[in-house]
Amino acid sequence: MKKTVLTGIRPTGNLHIGHYFGASKRWVMYQDEYNCYFEIADVQALTDNFDNPEKVRKNVYELAIDLLSIGIDPKKSTIFLQSAIPEIAELTVYYSNLVTMARLYRNPTVKTEIAQKKALFGNEGESVTYGFVGYPVSQAADITAFMGEAVPVGEDQLPLVEQCREIVRKFNSIYGKTLIEPEAVLGKNPRIKGLDGNEKMGKSLGNAIYLNDSPSVIHDKVMGAITDPKKIRKDDPADPNKCMVYYYHKLFSGDEVETVCKECKNGERGCVFCKKQLIENICKYLEPIREKREYYLQHMDEVQKILEEGSKKAREKASITLKNVKKAMKINYFDE
Ligand code: TRP
Ligand code: SF4
């Protein structure tokens, strides 16, 4: 039996290279080895965007296209929409008894997000909803509904997987062994820095390179990237480890990286040349992804069908889990 891998992503914007190298590049490889489920977490996106459903809807399709473009293959894996699986919502209700409010508020990811909301809206009471504070419970339902064993995610998601594990343990200890305790799987680049050197790349930080950025946008972004501030003239030696251009060369430039490093240290390369080389490599790297994106944009009916069929398949699996859960909880009144 192949191991079951489940992961999810919120449809709140296009994928950037932080998502890609931090997590989704590995998802593509996992497809051959594991039984993979990829969830477009639209219900979770609504916890933050309940007043902007158009945005979530648009991004569902954008994300689906991004996933297909990087090589998530509906013939190998199941791509589905969270909102199309009512079993997840039902499991969320049952799990919600197993988590205290205090524990949810202590979740480091939730804590950070509440701090961000406070900074943005001032008044916590207005912006921190019941649905938002409870999203880790709903995420535990996402994972367990499919009996996910491995959850490949970026570093920021570790507290959510940990909370899921606690819910599973509690469920199993009260109602009998029913659910599988999942494990988070981190890649070797769990977090990718932003163009400005910030530890995190993110849309709200304005420091991201998107997989669908055009070559001219990539050009402008890389030209503005932070380099070693000590390097003023073209032939000044510099420290590549203080330079974001070098940091991205390590992701995109393969064998050329050593030369970049050596020449930079020796004052044998100018930053403009170095940036142009990086721009070229990023564009080359992203070109096949852009081509596939163009294809799917022209074939939206295919995208729609992939989501519909994936969701149908996902629902079959989730309904088995729900049945087991209800049986364990002794609320299976009408099952034969
Ligand atoms: N919380 C994740 C994010 O912000 C998305 C997500 C939803 C997820 N359900 C999941 C991740 C299940 C892993 C497993 O992107
Ligand atoms: Fe960065 Fe390249 Fe300039 Fe060195 S030469 S500081 S690696 S841009």
Coordinates of C-alpha atoms and ligand atoms in Angstrom, one line a residue:
M1 CA 0.0 0.0 0.0
K2 CA 1.3 3.4 -0.9
K3 CA 1.6 6.0 1.9
T4 CA -1.1 8.7 1.8
V5 CA 0.2 12.3 1.5
L6 CA -2.1 15.2 2.0
T7 CA -1.4 18.9 1.9
G8 CA -3.4 22.0 1.4
I9 CA -3.0 25.5 0.3
R10 CA -5.1 28.6 0.7
P11 CA -6.3 30.2 -2.5
T12 CA -5.4 33.8 -1.7
G13 CA -3.0 34.6 -4.4
N14 CA -0.7 33.1 -7.0
L15 CA 2.2 30.8 -6.1
H16 CA 5.5 32.4 -5.6
I17 CA 9.0 30.9 -5.6
G18 CA 8.8 30.8 -1.8
H19 CA 5.9 28.4 -2.0
Y20 CA 7.5 26.5 -4.8
F21 CA 11.0 25.9 -3.3
G22 CA 9.6 25.8 0.2
A23 CA 7.0 23.1 -0.5
S24 CA 5.2 22.6 -3.8
K25 CA 8.3 21.5 -5.8
R26 CA 8.4 18.4 -3.6
W27 CA 4.7 17.7 -4.1
V28 CA 5.4 17.1 -7.8
M29 CA 7.9 14.4 -7.0
Y30 CA 5.8 12.8 -4.3
Q31 CA 3.2 12.0 -6.9
D32 CA 5.0 8.9 -8.2
E33 CA 5.8 7.5 -4.8
Y34 CA 2.7 8.2 -2.8
N35 CA -1.0 8.4 -2.9
C36 CA -1.4 12.2 -3.0
Y37 CA -4.2 14.6 -2.1
F38 CA -3.9 18.3 -2.8
E39 CA -6.5 20.4 -1.3
I40 CA -7.4 23.9 -2.4
A41 CA -8.4 25.2 1.0
D42 CA -11.1 27.7 0.0
V43 CA -13.1 27.3 3.2
Q44 CA -10.0 28.2 5.2
A45 CA -9.3 31.1 2.9
L46 CA -12.8 32.4 3.7
T47 CA -11.9 32.5 7.5
D48 CA -9.9 35.6 6.6
N49 CA -11.8 36.7 3.5
F50 CA -15.5 35.9 4.3
D51 CA -16.4 39.4 3.2
N52 CA -14.6 39.0 -0.2
P53 CA -15.9 35.8 -1.7
E54 CA -15.1 37.0 -5.3
K55 CA -11.5 37.1 -4.4
V56 CA -11.4 33.6 -3.0
R57 CA -13.3 32.3 -6.1
K58 CA -11.0 33.9 -8.5
N59 CA -8.0 32.6 -6.6
V60 CA -9.3 29.0 -6.6
Y61 CA -8.9 28.9 -10.3
E62 CA -5.6 30.8 -10.2
L63 CA -4.2 28.3 -7.7
A64 CA -5.6 25.3 -9.7
I65 CA -3.8 26.6 -12.8
D66 CA -0.6 27.2 -10.8
L67 CA -0.7 23.6 -9.4
L68 CA -1.3 22.1 -12.8
S69 CA 1.4 24.2 -14.3
I70 CA 4.1 23.1 -11.9
G71 CA 3.3 19.5 -12.7
I72 CA 0.6 18.4 -10.3
D73 CA -1.0 15.7 -12.4
P74 CA -4.6 14.8 -12.0
K75 CA -3.9 11.4 -13.5
K76 CA -1.6 10.6 -10.6
S77 CA -3.1 12.7 -7.7
T78 CA -6.3 14.0 -6.4
I79 CA -6.8 17.8 -6.6
F80 CA -9.9 18.9 -4.8
L81 CA -11.8 21.8 -3.3
Q82 CA -12.3 21.9 0.5
S83 CA -15.8 23.4 0.1
A84 CA -16.9 20.4 -2.0
I85 CA -16.3 18.0 0.9
P86 CA -19.0 18.6 3.5
E87 CA -17.5 15.7 5.5
I88 CA -14.6 18.0 6.4
A89 CA -17.0 20.5 7.9
E90 CA -18.8 17.7 9.8
L91 CA -15.5 16.3 11.2
T92 CA -14.6 19.9 12.3
V93 CA -17.6 20.0 14.5
Y94 CA -16.8 16.7 16.2
Y95 CA -13.1 17.6 16.7
S96 CA -14.0 21.0 18.1
N97 CA -14.8 19.5 21.5
L98 CA -11.3 18.1 21.7
V99 CA -9.5 21.4 21.7
T100 CA -9.6 24.2 24.3
M101 CA -9.7 27.8 23.4
A102 CA -6.5 28.3 25.4
R103 CA -4.7 25.8 23.3
L104 CA -5.9 27.4 20.0
Y105 CA -4.7 30.8 21.2
R106 CA -1.3 29.3 22.1
N107 CA -0.8 27.9 18.6
P108 CA 2.2 29.9 17.4
T109 CA 0.8 30.3 13.9
V110 CA -2.5 31.5 15.2
K111 CA -0.8 33.8 17.7
T112 CA 1.3 35.5 14.9
E113 CA -1.8 35.9 12.7
I114 CA -3.8 37.5 15.6
A115 CA -0.9 39.9 16.2
Q116 CA -1.0 40.8 12.4
K117 CA -4.7 41.4 12.6
K118 CA -4.3 43.6 15.6
A119 CA -1.7 45.6 13.8
L120 CA -3.9 45.9 10.8
F121 CA -7.3 46.5 12.3
G122 CA -6.4 47.7 15.8
N123 CA -9.4 46.2 17.5
E124 CA -9.0 42.4 18.0
G125 CA -12.6 41.9 18.9
E126 CA -13.6 43.1 15.4
S127 CA -11.3 40.9 13.4
V128 CA -10.7 37.7 15.3
T129 CA -13.7 35.5 14.6
Y130 CA -14.7 32.1 15.9
G131 CA -14.1 30.6 12.5
F132 CA -10.6 32.1 12.3
V133 CA -9.5 30.9 15.8
G134 CA -10.9 27.5 15.0
Y135 CA -9.2 27.0 11.6
P136 CA -6.5 24.6 13.1
V137 CA -9.4 22.3 14.0
S138 CA -10.7 22.4 10.5
Q139 CA -7.2 21.8 9.2
A140 CA -7.0 18.7 11.4
A141 CA -10.2 17.6 9.6
D142 CA -8.6 18.2 6.2
I143 CA -5.7 16.0 7.1
T144 CA -7.5 13.2 8.9
A145 CA -10.5 13.0 6.4
F146 CA -8.1 11.4 4.0
M147 CA -6.1 9.4 6.5
G148 CA -3.1 11.6 5.6
E149 CA 0.1 10.1 7.0
A150 CA 2.6 12.6 5.7
V151 CA 1.9 16.3 5.3
P152 CA 4.6 18.1 3.3
V153 CA 4.5 21.8 4.2
G154 CA 6.5 24.9 4.8
E155 CA 7.9 25.7 8.2
D156 CA 5.0 28.0 9.2
Q157 CA 2.6 25.1 9.1
L158 CA 4.4 22.9 11.7
P159 CA 2.3 24.1 14.7
L160 CA -0.9 23.2 12.7
V161 CA 0.3 19.7 12.1
E162 CA 1.2 19.4 15.7
Q163 CA -2.2 20.5 16.8
C164 CA -3.7 18.0 14.4
R165 CA -1.6 15.2 16.0
E166 CA -2.9 16.2 19.4
I167 CA -6.5 16.1 18.2
V168 CA -5.9 12.6 16.8
R169 CA -4.4 11.4 20.0
K170 CA -7.3 12.7 22.0
F171 CA -9.9 11.3 19.7
N172 CA -8.3 7.9 19.7
S173 CA -7.9 7.8 23.4
I174 CA -11.5 8.7 24.1
Y175 CA -13.3 6.9 21.2
G176 CA -10.9 4.1 20.4
K177 CA -8.2 4.0 17.7
T178 CA -9.9 5.4 14.6
L179 CA -7.6 8.2 13.2
I180 CA -4.0 8.3 11.9
E181 CA -1.5 10.6 13.5
P182 CA 0.1 12.5 10.6
E183 CA 3.7 13.6 10.3
A184 CA 4.9 16.9 8.9
V185 CA 7.6 16.6 6.3
L186 CA 9.9 19.5 5.7
G187 CA 12.1 19.9 2.7
K188 CA 15.7 21.1 2.7
N189 CA 14.6 24.7 1.9
P190 CA 11.7 25.0 4.4
R191 CA 11.7 28.8 4.1
I192 CA 12.7 31.1 1.3
K193 CA 13.7 34.7 1.9
G194 CA 12.2 37.6 0.1
L195 CA 13.8 40.0 -2.4
D196 CA 14.4 42.5 0.4
G197 CA 16.3 39.9 2.6
N198 CA 13.3 39.4 4.9
E199 CA 13.2 35.9 6.4
K200 CA 9.8 35.3 4.7
M201 CA 8.6 35.8 1.2
G202 CA 5.0 36.9 1.1
K203 CA 2.4 38.7 -0.9
S204 CA 1.7 41.2 1.9
L205 CA 5.4 41.9 2.2
G206 CA 5.7 42.8 -1.4
N207 CA 9.0 40.9 -1.8
A208 CA 8.0 37.9 -3.8
I209 CA 8.7 36.6 -7.3
Y210 CA 5.6 34.8 -8.7
L211 CA 5.7 31.8 -10.9
N212 CA 3.6 33.7 -13.4
D213 CA 5.6 36.9 -13.3
S214 CA 6.6 38.0 -16.9
P215 CA 10.2 38.3 -17.8
S216 CA 10.0 42.1 -17.6
V217 CA 8.6 41.9 -14.1
I218 CA 11.3 39.5 -13.1
H219 CA 13.9 41.8 -14.5
D220 CA 12.6 44.8 -12.5
K221 CA 12.4 42.7 -9.3
V222 CA 15.8 41.3 -9.5
M223 CA 17.4 44.6 -10.4
G224 CA 15.9 45.9 -7.2
A225 CA 17.2 43.0 -5.0
I226 CA 19.4 43.7 -2.0
T227 CA 23.2 43.1 -2.7
D228 CA 26.2 43.4 -0.3
P229 CA 26.0 47.1 0.6
K230 CA 29.8 47.2 0.9
K231 CA 30.2 46.7 -2.8
I232 CA 30.2 50.1 -4.5
R233 CA 32.3 49.6 -7.6
K234 CA 32.1 46.8 -10.1
D235 CA 35.5 45.4 -9.1
D236 CA 35.1 45.6 -5.3
P237 CA 35.2 42.2 -3.6
A238 CA 32.0 41.4 -1.8
D239 CA 30.4 38.8 0.4
P240 CA 27.9 36.8 -1.6
N241 CA 26.3 35.6 1.6
K242 CA 25.1 39.2 2.2
C243 CA 23.5 39.3 -1.2
M244 CA 20.0 38.2 -2.2
V245 CA 21.1 37.8 -5.8
Y246 CA 23.5 35.1 -4.8
Y247 CA 20.8 33.6 -2.5
Y248 CA 18.6 33.1 -5.6
H249 CA 21.5 32.0 -7.8
K250 CA 21.7 29.0 -5.4
L251 CA 18.1 28.1 -6.4
F252 CA 18.2 28.8 -10.1
S253 CA 21.7 28.7 -11.4
G254 CA 22.8 25.1 -11.0
D255 CA 26.5 24.6 -11.7
E256 CA 27.1 28.3 -12.2
V257 CA 26.8 29.0 -8.5
E258 CA 30.4 28.2 -7.7
T259 CA 31.7 30.7 -10.3
V260 CA 29.3 33.4 -9.0
C261 CA 30.6 32.9 -5.5
K262 CA 34.2 32.9 -6.4
E263 CA 34.1 35.8 -8.8
C264 CA 32.0 37.9 -6.3
K265 CA 34.5 37.3 -3.5
N266 CA 37.4 38.1 -5.8
G267 CA 35.9 41.3 -7.1
E268 CA 35.7 39.8 -10.6
R269 CA 32.1 40.4 -11.4
G270 CA 29.8 43.4 -11.4
C271 CA 26.4 43.3 -9.7
V272 CA 24.6 44.3 -12.9
F273 CA 26.1 41.5 -14.9
C274 CA 25.4 39.1 -12.0
K275 CA 21.8 40.2 -11.8
K276 CA 21.3 39.8 -15.6
Q277 CA 22.6 36.3 -15.4
L278 CA 20.2 35.5 -12.6
I279 CA 17.3 37.1 -14.5
E280 CA 18.0 34.9 -17.5
N281 CA 18.2 31.7 -15.4
I282 CA 15.0 32.5 -13.5
C283 CA 13.2 33.2 -16.8
K284 CA 14.5 30.0 -18.3
Y285 CA 13.5 28.0 -15.3
L286 CA 10.0 29.4 -15.2
E287 CA 9.4 29.3 -19.0
P288 CA 7.8 25.7 -19.1
I289 CA 5.6 26.6 -16.1
R290 CA 4.4 29.8 -18.0
E291 CA 3.7 27.8 -21.1
K292 CA 1.5 25.3 -19.2
R293 CA -0.3 28.2 -17.5
E294 CA -1.1 29.6 -21.0
Y295 CA -2.5 26.3 -22.1
Y296 CA -4.8 26.0 -19.1
L297 CA -5.9 29.6 -19.4
Q298 CA -7.1 28.6 -22.9
H299 CA -8.7 25.4 -21.6
M300 CA -10.6 26.5 -18.5
D301 CA -13.2 23.8 -19.1
E302 CA -10.5 21.2 -18.5
V303 CA -9.5 22.9 -15.2
Q304 CA -13.2 22.9 -14.1
K305 CA -13.5 19.2 -14.9
I306 CA -10.3 18.3 -13.1
L307 CA -11.5 20.0 -9.9
E308 CA -14.9 18.5 -10.2
E309 CA -13.7 14.9 -10.7
G310 CA -11.0 15.3 -8.0
S311 CA -13.5 16.6 -5.5
K312 CA -15.8 13.6 -6.2
K313 CA -13.0 11.2 -5.7
A314 CA -11.9 13.0 -2.5
R315 CA -15.4 12.9 -1.2
E316 CA -15.6 9.1 -1.5
K317 CA -12.5 8.7 0.8
A318 CA -13.7 11.4 3.3
S319 CA -17.1 9.7 3.7
I320 CA -15.4 6.5 4.8
T321 CA -13.5 8.4 7.5
L322 CA -16.6 10.2 8.6
K323 CA -18.5 6.9 8.9
N324 CA -15.8 5.4 11.1
V325 CA -15.7 8.6 13.2
K326 CA -19.4 8.5 13.8
K327 CA -19.3 4.9 14.7
A328 CA -16.5 5.4 17.2
M329 CA -18.5 8.3 18.7
K330 CA -21.7 6.2 18.8
I331 CA -23.7 8.5 16.6
N332 CA -24.1 6.1 13.8
Y333 CA -27.9 5.7 14.4
F334 CA -28.9 4.8 10.9
D335 CA -26.0 2.8 9.5
E336 CA -26.7 -0.8 9.0
Ligands
TRP1 N1 -2.9 26.4 6.3 C1 -2.4 26.1 5.0 C2 -1.9 27.4 4.4 O1 -2.1 28.5 5.0 C3 -3.4 25.5 4.1 C4 -3.9 24.2 4.5 C5 -5.3 23.9 4.7 C6 -3.2 22.9 4.8 N2 -5.4 22.6 5.0 C7 -4.2 22.0 5.1 C8 -1.9 22.6 4.8 C9 -3.9 20.7 5.4 C10 -1.6 21.2 5.1 C11 -2.6 20.3 5.4 O2 -1.5 27.5 3.3
SF4_2 FE1 25.7 39.9 -5.2 FE2 26.6 39.1 -7.6 FE3 27.0 41.6 -6.6 FE4 28.3 39.6 -5.5 S1 28.5 40.3 -7.6 S2 27.2 41.2 -4.4 S3 26.7 37.9 -5.7 S4 25.0 40.7 -7.2

